[in-house]
Short mmCIF file of C-alpha atoms (C1' of nucleotides) in Angstrom, two decimals:
data_model
loop_
_atom_site.label_atom_id
_atom_site.label_comp_id
_atom_site.label_asym_id
_atom_site.label_seq_id
_atom_site.Cartn_x
_atom_site.Cartn_y
_atom_site.Cartn_z
CA UNK A 1 5.69 -14.72 21.65
CA UNK A 2 3.17 -12.15 20.88
CA UNK A 3 0.25 -14.09 19.06
CA UNK A 4 0.13 -11.56 15.95
CA UNK A 5 -3.89 -10.74 15.43
CA UNK A 6 -2.90 -11.01 11.39
CA UNK A 7 -6.31 -11.16 9.43
CA UNK A 8 -7.10 -12.86 6.41
CA UNK A 9 -7.69 -9.29 4.99
CA UNK A 10 -4.17 -8.23 5.84
CA UNK A 11 -2.45 -11.17 4.79
CA UNK A 12 -4.03 -10.89 1.65
CA UNK A 13 -2.67 -7.20 1.28
CA UNK A 14 0.73 -8.69 2.41
CA UNK A 15 0.18 -11.09 -0.49
CA UNK A 16 -0.37 -8.53 -3.08
CA UNK A 17 2.63 -6.30 -2.26
CA UNK A 18 5.10 -9.07 -2.35
CA UNK A 19 3.80 -9.94 -5.87
CA UNK A 20 3.77 -6.71 -7.23
CA UNK A 21 7.58 -6.14 -6.20
CA UNK A 22 8.18 -9.74 -7.25
CA UNK A 23 6.76 -8.87 -11.22
CA UNK A 24 8.63 -5.47 -10.64
CA UNK A 25 12.10 -7.16 -10.19
CA UNK A 26 11.46 -9.76 -12.59
CA UNK A 27 10.64 -7.51 -15.50
CA UNK A 28 13.24 -4.71 -14.09
CA UNK A 29 16.12 -7.93 -14.28
CA UNK A 30 15.27 -8.52 -18.13
CA UNK A 31 14.91 -5.08 -19.17
CA UNK A 32 17.82 -4.31 -17.53
CA UNK A 33 19.81 -6.93 -19.41
CA UNK A 34 18.43 -5.76 -22.28
CA UNK A 35 19.97 -2.27 -22.16
CA UNK A 36 23.30 -3.05 -20.55
CA UNK A 37 26.09 -2.23 -22.93
CA UNK A 38 23.98 0.93 -23.65
CA UNK A 39 23.01 2.37 -21.04
CA UNK A 40 21.74 2.14 -17.24
CA UNK A 41 17.19 2.05 -16.38
CA UNK A 42 17.79 5.97 -14.64
CA UNK A 43 19.46 7.33 -17.60
CA UNK A 44 16.95 5.70 -19.99
CA UNK A 45 14.34 6.64 -17.89
CA UNK A 46 15.80 10.48 -18.13
CA UNK A 47 16.16 10.36 -21.86
CA UNK A 48 13.34 8.98 -22.45
CA UNK A 49 11.76 11.88 -20.66
CA UNK A 50 13.85 14.42 -22.77
CA UNK A 51 12.68 12.53 -25.91
CA UNK A 52 9.22 13.57 -25.09
CA UNK A 53 10.09 16.82 -24.15
CA UNK A 54 12.19 19.20 -26.89
CA UNK A 55 11.70 21.88 -24.70
CA UNK A 56 13.97 20.97 -21.75
CA UNK A 57 12.83 19.88 -18.45
CA UNK A 58 13.96 21.21 -14.93
CA UNK A 59 15.21 18.74 -12.42
CA UNK A 60 12.10 18.90 -10.44
CA UNK A 61 9.69 18.11 -13.26
CA UNK A 62 11.75 15.19 -13.85
CA UNK A 63 11.87 14.38 -10.54
CA UNK A 64 8.54 14.23 -10.19
CA UNK A 65 7.89 12.29 -13.61
CA UNK A 66 10.40 9.49 -12.39
CA UNK A 67 9.63 9.36 -8.48
CA UNK A 68 13.20 10.10 -8.23
CA UNK A 69 14.91 12.64 -5.52
CA UNK A 70 16.43 15.88 -7.20
CA UNK A 71 19.48 15.16 -5.52
CA UNK A 72 19.43 11.97 -7.48
CA UNK A 73 19.05 13.61 -10.81
CA UNK A 74 22.18 15.25 -10.31
CA UNK A 75 24.67 12.51 -10.60
CA UNK A 76 22.63 10.54 -13.91
CA UNK A 77 22.13 13.94 -15.57
CA UNK A 78 26.48 14.51 -15.31
CA UNK A 79 27.23 11.00 -16.62
CA UNK A 80 24.34 11.62 -19.37
CA UNK A 81 25.92 15.16 -20.28
CA UNK A 82 29.88 13.38 -19.62
CA UNK A 83 28.69 11.01 -22.51
CA UNK A 84 27.59 13.87 -24.58
CA UNK A 85 23.88 12.46 -24.83
CA UNK A 86 22.35 15.64 -23.04
CA UNK A 87 22.97 18.87 -21.58
CA UNK A 88 22.50 21.34 -18.99
CA UNK A 89 20.95 25.18 -20.02
CA UNK A 90 20.49 27.85 -17.76
CA UNK A 91 16.96 29.50 -17.52
CA UNK A 92 17.58 33.18 -17.84
CA UNK A 93 14.43 34.10 -16.86
CA UNK A 94 14.99 32.05 -13.50
CA UNK A 95 18.65 31.41 -13.00
CA UNK A 96 17.36 29.00 -10.05
CA UNK A 97 16.19 26.85 -12.70
CA UNK A 98 18.16 24.56 -15.11
CA UNK A 99 16.70 23.07 -18.43
CA UNK A 100 17.86 19.78 -18.92
CA UNK A 101 17.79 18.73 -23.14
CA UNK A 102 18.90 16.53 -25.72
CA UNK A 103 22.26 17.22 -27.59
CA UNK A 104 21.74 15.78 -31.34
CA UNK A 105 23.62 13.03 -30.27
CA UNK A 106 21.86 12.01 -27.56
CA UNK A 107 18.43 12.19 -30.08
CA UNK A 108 20.08 10.05 -32.79
CA UNK A 109 20.57 7.70 -29.93
CA UNK A 110 16.91 7.73 -28.13
CA UNK A 111 15.88 6.73 -32.06
CA UNK A 112 18.33 3.56 -32.08
CA UNK A 113 17.44 2.73 -28.06
CA UNK A 114 13.57 4.07 -27.59
CA UNK A 115 12.20 1.19 -30.15
CA UNK A 116 14.57 -1.59 -29.02
CA UNK A 117 13.70 -1.06 -25.43
CA UNK A 118 9.87 -1.43 -26.61
CA UNK A 119 10.69 -4.25 -28.30
CA UNK A 120 12.23 -5.54 -25.59
CA UNK A 121 9.07 -4.66 -23.00
CA UNK A 122 6.40 -6.34 -25.53
CA UNK A 123 8.33 -9.41 -25.99
CA UNK A 124 8.62 -9.70 -22.07
CA UNK A 125 5.13 -9.27 -21.46
CA UNK A 126 4.08 -11.16 -24.88
CA UNK A 127 2.73 -14.34 -22.76
CA UNK A 128 -0.36 -12.39 -22.18
CA UNK A 129 -3.03 -11.89 -24.34
CA UNK A 130 -4.32 -8.25 -25.15
CA UNK A 131 -7.51 -8.35 -23.07
CA UNK A 132 -5.27 -9.84 -20.21
CA UNK A 133 -2.60 -6.65 -20.59
CA UNK A 134 -6.08 -4.27 -20.96
CA UNK A 135 -7.10 -5.39 -17.96
CA UNK A 136 -4.27 -5.61 -15.41
CA UNK A 137 -2.86 -2.11 -17.09
CA UNK A 138 -6.49 -0.61 -16.03
CA UNK A 139 -6.29 -2.21 -12.55
CA UNK A 140 -2.51 -0.71 -11.72
CA UNK A 141 -3.72 2.34 -13.09
CA UNK A 142 -6.58 3.12 -10.61
CA UNK A 143 -3.85 1.53 -7.92
CA UNK A 144 -1.41 3.74 -8.87
CA UNK A 145 -3.64 7.22 -8.26
CA UNK A 146 -4.75 5.10 -4.80
CA UNK A 147 -1.36 5.32 -3.92
CA UNK A 148 -0.81 8.78 -5.10
CA UNK A 149 -3.66 9.71 -2.66
CA UNK A 150 -2.60 7.63 0.09
CA UNK A 151 0.89 9.18 0.59
CA UNK A 152 -0.11 11.96 -0.33
CA UNK A 153 -2.42 12.50 2.39
CA UNK A 154 0.05 10.19 4.99
CA UNK A 155 2.67 12.89 4.54
CA UNK A 156 0.05 15.47 6.14
CA UNK B 1 13.22 10.30 -37.74
CA UNK B 2 12.57 6.80 -38.39
CA UNK B 3 8.71 6.31 -38.94
CA UNK B 4 8.33 3.79 -36.04
CA UNK B 5 6.04 0.96 -36.61
CA UNK B 6 4.50 1.41 -33.00
CA UNK B 7 1.44 -1.17 -32.68
CA UNK B 8 -1.19 -0.54 -30.68
CA UNK B 9 -0.30 -3.93 -28.81
CA UNK B 10 3.22 -2.79 -28.21
CA UNK B 11 1.71 0.55 -26.57
CA UNK B 12 -0.50 -1.71 -24.42
CA UNK B 13 2.28 -3.65 -22.94
CA UNK B 14 4.70 -0.55 -22.38
CA UNK B 15 1.64 1.04 -20.69
CA UNK B 16 1.45 -2.12 -18.28
CA UNK B 17 4.94 -2.21 -17.23
CA UNK B 18 5.04 1.91 -16.79
CA UNK B 19 2.02 1.30 -14.20
CA UNK B 20 3.78 -1.54 -12.58
CA UNK B 21 6.72 0.46 -12.00
CA UNK B 22 4.68 3.32 -10.90
CA UNK B 23 2.63 1.33 -8.58
CA UNK B 24 5.93 -0.32 -7.05
CA UNK B 25 7.56 2.71 -6.63
CA UNK B 26 4.82 4.14 -4.97
CA UNK B 27 4.83 1.86 -2.33
CA UNK B 28 7.77 0.81 -1.67
CA UNK B 29 8.53 5.18 -1.17
CA UNK B 30 5.82 4.90 1.65
CA UNK B 31 6.82 1.80 3.34
CA UNK B 32 10.29 2.60 2.98
CA UNK B 33 9.78 5.47 5.02
CA UNK B 34 7.23 3.53 7.38
CA UNK B 35 10.72 1.54 8.79
CA UNK B 36 13.18 4.22 8.02
CA UNK B 37 14.31 4.58 11.88
CA UNK B 38 14.33 1.02 12.22
CA UNK B 39 16.21 -0.53 9.41
CA UNK B 40 16.45 -0.51 5.44
CA UNK B 41 13.95 -2.35 3.65
CA UNK B 42 16.44 -4.86 2.11
CA UNK B 43 17.61 -5.89 5.49
CA UNK B 44 14.43 -6.26 6.26
CA UNK B 45 13.32 -8.52 3.35
CA UNK B 46 16.36 -10.47 4.89
CA UNK B 47 15.48 -10.42 8.22
CA UNK B 48 11.54 -11.59 6.98
CA UNK B 49 13.01 -14.19 5.13
CA UNK B 50 15.40 -15.64 7.76
CA UNK B 51 12.47 -15.54 10.32
CA UNK B 52 10.61 -17.95 8.26
CA UNK B 53 13.73 -20.44 8.10
CA UNK B 54 14.76 -21.16 11.74
CA UNK B 55 16.81 -23.92 10.28
CA UNK B 56 19.25 -20.43 8.59
CA UNK B 57 19.04 -19.75 4.82
CA UNK B 58 22.05 -19.81 2.39
CA UNK B 59 23.29 -17.09 0.17
CA UNK B 60 22.13 -18.45 -2.77
CA UNK B 61 18.79 -19.77 -1.62
CA UNK B 62 18.16 -16.09 -0.15
CA UNK B 63 19.43 -14.33 -3.45
CA UNK B 64 16.77 -16.64 -5.21
CA UNK B 65 13.61 -15.98 -3.08
CA UNK B 66 14.92 -11.92 -3.26
CA UNK B 67 16.20 -11.48 -6.74
CA UNK B 68 19.40 -9.63 -5.41
CA UNK B 69 22.72 -11.21 -6.49
CA UNK B 70 24.47 -13.18 -3.85
CA UNK B 71 27.65 -9.92 -4.18
CA UNK B 72 24.95 -7.59 -2.64
CA UNK B 73 23.90 -10.07 0.02
CA UNK B 74 27.46 -10.16 1.40
CA UNK B 75 27.16 -6.27 2.49
CA UNK B 76 23.72 -6.52 3.58
CA UNK B 77 24.08 -9.92 6.05
CA UNK B 78 27.60 -7.79 7.00
CA UNK B 79 25.46 -5.03 8.28
CA UNK B 80 23.12 -7.17 9.65
CA UNK B 81 25.89 -9.31 11.81
CA UNK B 82 27.33 -5.79 13.08
CA UNK B 83 24.01 -4.77 14.55
CA UNK B 84 23.99 -8.31 16.36
CA UNK B 85 20.74 -9.04 14.85
CA UNK B 86 21.99 -12.27 12.24
CA UNK B 87 24.99 -14.69 12.07
CA UNK B 88 27.16 -16.61 9.98
CA UNK B 89 27.61 -20.70 10.30
CA UNK B 90 29.54 -22.44 7.96
CA UNK B 91 28.08 -25.68 6.87
CA UNK B 92 30.68 -28.43 7.89
CA UNK B 93 29.51 -30.75 5.46
CA UNK B 94 29.71 -28.18 2.99
CA UNK B 95 32.47 -25.76 3.56
CA UNK B 96 31.77 -23.50 0.92
CA UNK B 97 27.99 -22.93 2.04
CA UNK B 98 27.33 -20.55 4.83
CA UNK B 99 23.79 -20.36 7.07
CA UNK B 100 22.90 -17.08 7.66
CA UNK B 101 20.32 -17.32 10.88
CA UNK B 102 18.68 -14.71 13.23
CA UNK B 103 20.05 -14.13 16.82
CA UNK B 104 17.74 -14.54 19.39
CA UNK B 105 18.20 -10.39 19.42
CA UNK B 106 17.23 -11.04 15.92
CA UNK B 107 14.04 -12.94 16.69
CA UNK B 108 12.86 -10.27 19.20
CA UNK B 109 13.55 -7.45 16.50
CA UNK B 110 11.36 -9.31 14.11
CA UNK B 111 8.42 -9.78 16.28
CA UNK B 112 8.03 -6.23 17.00
CA UNK B 113 9.14 -4.80 13.65
CA UNK B 114 7.25 -7.56 11.20
CA UNK B 115 3.73 -7.13 12.28
CA UNK B 116 4.48 -2.93 12.41
CA UNK B 117 5.30 -3.59 8.42
CA UNK B 118 2.36 -5.70 7.98
CA UNK B 119 0.28 -2.96 9.63
CA UNK B 120 1.83 -0.52 7.19
CA UNK B 121 0.95 -2.67 3.61
CA UNK B 122 -2.75 -3.42 4.89
CA UNK B 123 -2.78 0.66 5.77
CA UNK B 124 -1.56 1.60 2.53
CA UNK B 125 -3.63 -0.93 0.56
CA UNK B 126 -6.43 -0.34 2.54
CA UNK B 127 -8.42 1.79 -0.33
CA UNK B 128 -8.56 -1.35 -2.30
CA UNK B 129 -11.97 -3.82 -1.61
CA UNK B 130 -11.16 -7.19 -0.28
CA UNK B 131 -12.56 -8.32 -3.97
CA UNK B 132 -10.33 -6.25 -5.88
CA UNK B 133 -7.30 -7.61 -3.45
CA UNK B 134 -7.90 -11.18 -4.41
CA UNK B 135 -8.50 -10.50 -8.33
CA UNK B 136 -5.18 -7.97 -8.73
CA UNK B 137 -3.50 -10.60 -6.29
CA UNK B 138 -4.38 -13.61 -8.80
CA UNK B 139 -3.24 -11.71 -12.19
CA UNK B 140 -0.01 -10.75 -10.35
CA UNK B 141 1.13 -14.03 -9.49
CA UNK B 142 -0.22 -15.04 -13.02
CA UNK B 143 1.96 -12.74 -14.91
CA UNK B 144 4.93 -13.35 -11.97
CA UNK B 145 5.06 -16.90 -13.34
CA UNK B 146 4.93 -15.35 -16.56
CA UNK B 147 7.56 -13.26 -15.86
CA UNK B 148 9.94 -16.32 -14.09
CA UNK B 149 9.36 -18.45 -17.34
CA UNK B 150 10.04 -15.31 -20.00
CA UNK B 151 13.48 -14.79 -18.10
CA UNK B 152 14.66 -17.75 -17.81
CA UNK B 153 13.49 -19.17 -21.14
CA UNK B 154 15.48 -15.62 -22.38
CA UNK B 155 18.72 -16.81 -20.84
CA UNK B 156 19.12 -19.72 -22.84
"C1'" DT C 1 45.55 -39.82 -6.95
"C1'" DG C 2 44.78 -36.00 -9.93
"C1'" DT C 3 42.23 -33.14 -12.84
"C1'" DG C 4 38.61 -30.35 -14.86
"C1'" DG C 5 34.60 -28.59 -14.12
"C1'" DA C 6 30.72 -26.87 -11.31
"C1'" DT C 7 29.23 -23.87 -6.96
"C1'" DA C 8 29.20 -20.76 -3.24
"C1'" DC C 9 30.70 -16.66 -1.66
"C1'" DT C 10 33.39 -12.54 -2.08
"C1'" DT C 11 35.83 -8.46 -3.95
"C1'" DT C 12 35.79 -4.37 -7.33
"C1'" DA C 13 34.38 -0.82 -9.85
"C1'" DG C 14 30.90 1.43 -11.34
"C1'" DG C 15 26.18 3.38 -10.64
"C1'" DT C 16 22.10 4.97 -8.12
"C1'" DT C 17 18.91 5.75 -3.80
"C1'" DT C 18 18.05 8.32 0.58
"C1'" DA C 19 18.71 11.81 3.93
"C1'" DT C 20 20.74 15.81 5.07
"C1'" DA C 21 22.78 20.11 4.57
"C1'" DT C 22 24.55 24.26 1.90
"C1'" DA C 23 24.02 28.23 -1.24
"C1'" DG C 24 21.95 30.70 -4.61
"C1'" DT C 25 17.66 32.92 -6.33
"C1'" DC C 26 13.12 34.73 -6.08
"C1'" DA C 27 8.54 36.57 -4.15
"C1'" DC C 28 6.37 38.43 -0.99
"C1'" DT C 29 6.41 41.29 3.17
"C1'" DT C 30 7.38 44.83 5.96
"C1'" DA D 1 15.26 48.43 1.15
"C1'" DA D 2 15.82 44.75 3.85
"C1'" DG D 3 14.05 40.81 5.18
"C1'" DT D 4 11.74 36.00 5.66
"C1'" DG D 5 10.40 32.07 3.62
"C1'" DA D 6 9.92 29.07 -0.27
"C1'" DC D 7 12.08 26.74 -4.18
"C1'" DT D 8 16.13 25.05 -6.90
"C1'" DA D 9 20.24 22.75 -7.56
"C1'" DT D 10 24.18 20.37 -5.64
"C1'" DA D 11 27.20 18.09 -2.25
"C1'" DT D 12 28.22 14.45 0.53
"C1'" DA D 13 28.07 9.85 3.33
"C1'" DA D 14 25.96 5.52 3.80
"C1'" DA D 15 23.72 1.91 1.67
"C1'" DC D 16 22.13 -0.80 -1.82
"C1'" DC D 17 22.58 -2.75 -6.64
"C1'" DT D 18 24.82 -5.25 -11.01
"C1'" DA D 19 27.99 -7.47 -13.42
"C1'" DA D 20 32.26 -9.75 -13.92
"C1'" DA D 21 36.26 -11.31 -11.71
"C1'" DG D 22 38.40 -14.03 -7.70
"C1'" DT D 23 38.90 -17.36 -4.56
"C1'" DA D 24 37.99 -21.62 -1.98
"C1'" DT D 25 35.75 -26.05 -2.22
"C1'" DC D 26 33.11 -30.08 -3.28
"C1'" DC D 27 32.79 -33.40 -6.56
"C1'" DA D 28 32.93 -36.59 -10.74
"C1'" DC D 29 35.57 -38.86 -13.31
"C1'" DA D 30 40.00 -40.78 -15.39
#
DNA sequence: TGTGGATACTTTAGGTTTATATAGTCACTT
DNA sequence: AAGTGACTATATAAACCTAAAGTATCCACA
């Protein structure tokens, strides 16, 4: 059994990561249950992005925003298309690209489901004071930009 | 287009959730890459739990700790068993229960891979000061207990 | 001694995710 | 004008994940 020079500083960072993951999973579980019977979480994420971009979004744009691989989006968009909520539209100027857009039905659907989901989120985090929310939000904003840099740097 | 009474307070909570999810996904992506070729993240999570419990863990205990459904664990443990890293052991006192334990090979494997993963985490979060880590860790701890209560309460 | 209810794991069906491979398209170079 | 390399979307296999239904076991109580 190799004696393991685990410094307090390392231990604290592991603890940070475990708690971050736990919060994410707890919230995810609750919010998924709120959407159930409506649509899946990844499908909702795509719809919510499309709703903000009436001009449509390409697979790569969605991929960056949602931190999901483009290969993955193929299937999600397939299912949204099958439900009549979204549609593909090839870019005539660059036939490699495909714009994904909401259908009218998809837009109606968003008008219903986005406020509902927003309400679920507000309720789930309702136990925090507005002040605590502001602080945590700012800290996580800072953390996410740090992580972006870190990951980007590690790739090179 | 229904005009949408989205209060600043709600908006802030949605922002908190989006940033939490973004941090989780960024970190997950990086840490998964560090484990690749070794084992998958869910398999690692199970191994790390087993390593702390030499007496073994039941599916339900693992399910609670990892926030993963028991049905899901069946497959993960199957794969660990196939790799010779873990084994099932029926509880003679209650034959409904199964203890999952590390094999010797599994223990050796953990001795190697856990410190490596710990190092990856420490490096990924290395950009934060020890102080910032402590604060964020405490805030997330508080958030996770609040979410647990909230979810539990919602179930009733 | 049954019998009903609870518990523990497995199974099934539908989705999601990653990694990898493939093919079409475009821009730029030679 | 053809070739190279990069970008975009798709296809596939293996793993993961949830919810819900199914099976075996245990326990309390009549």
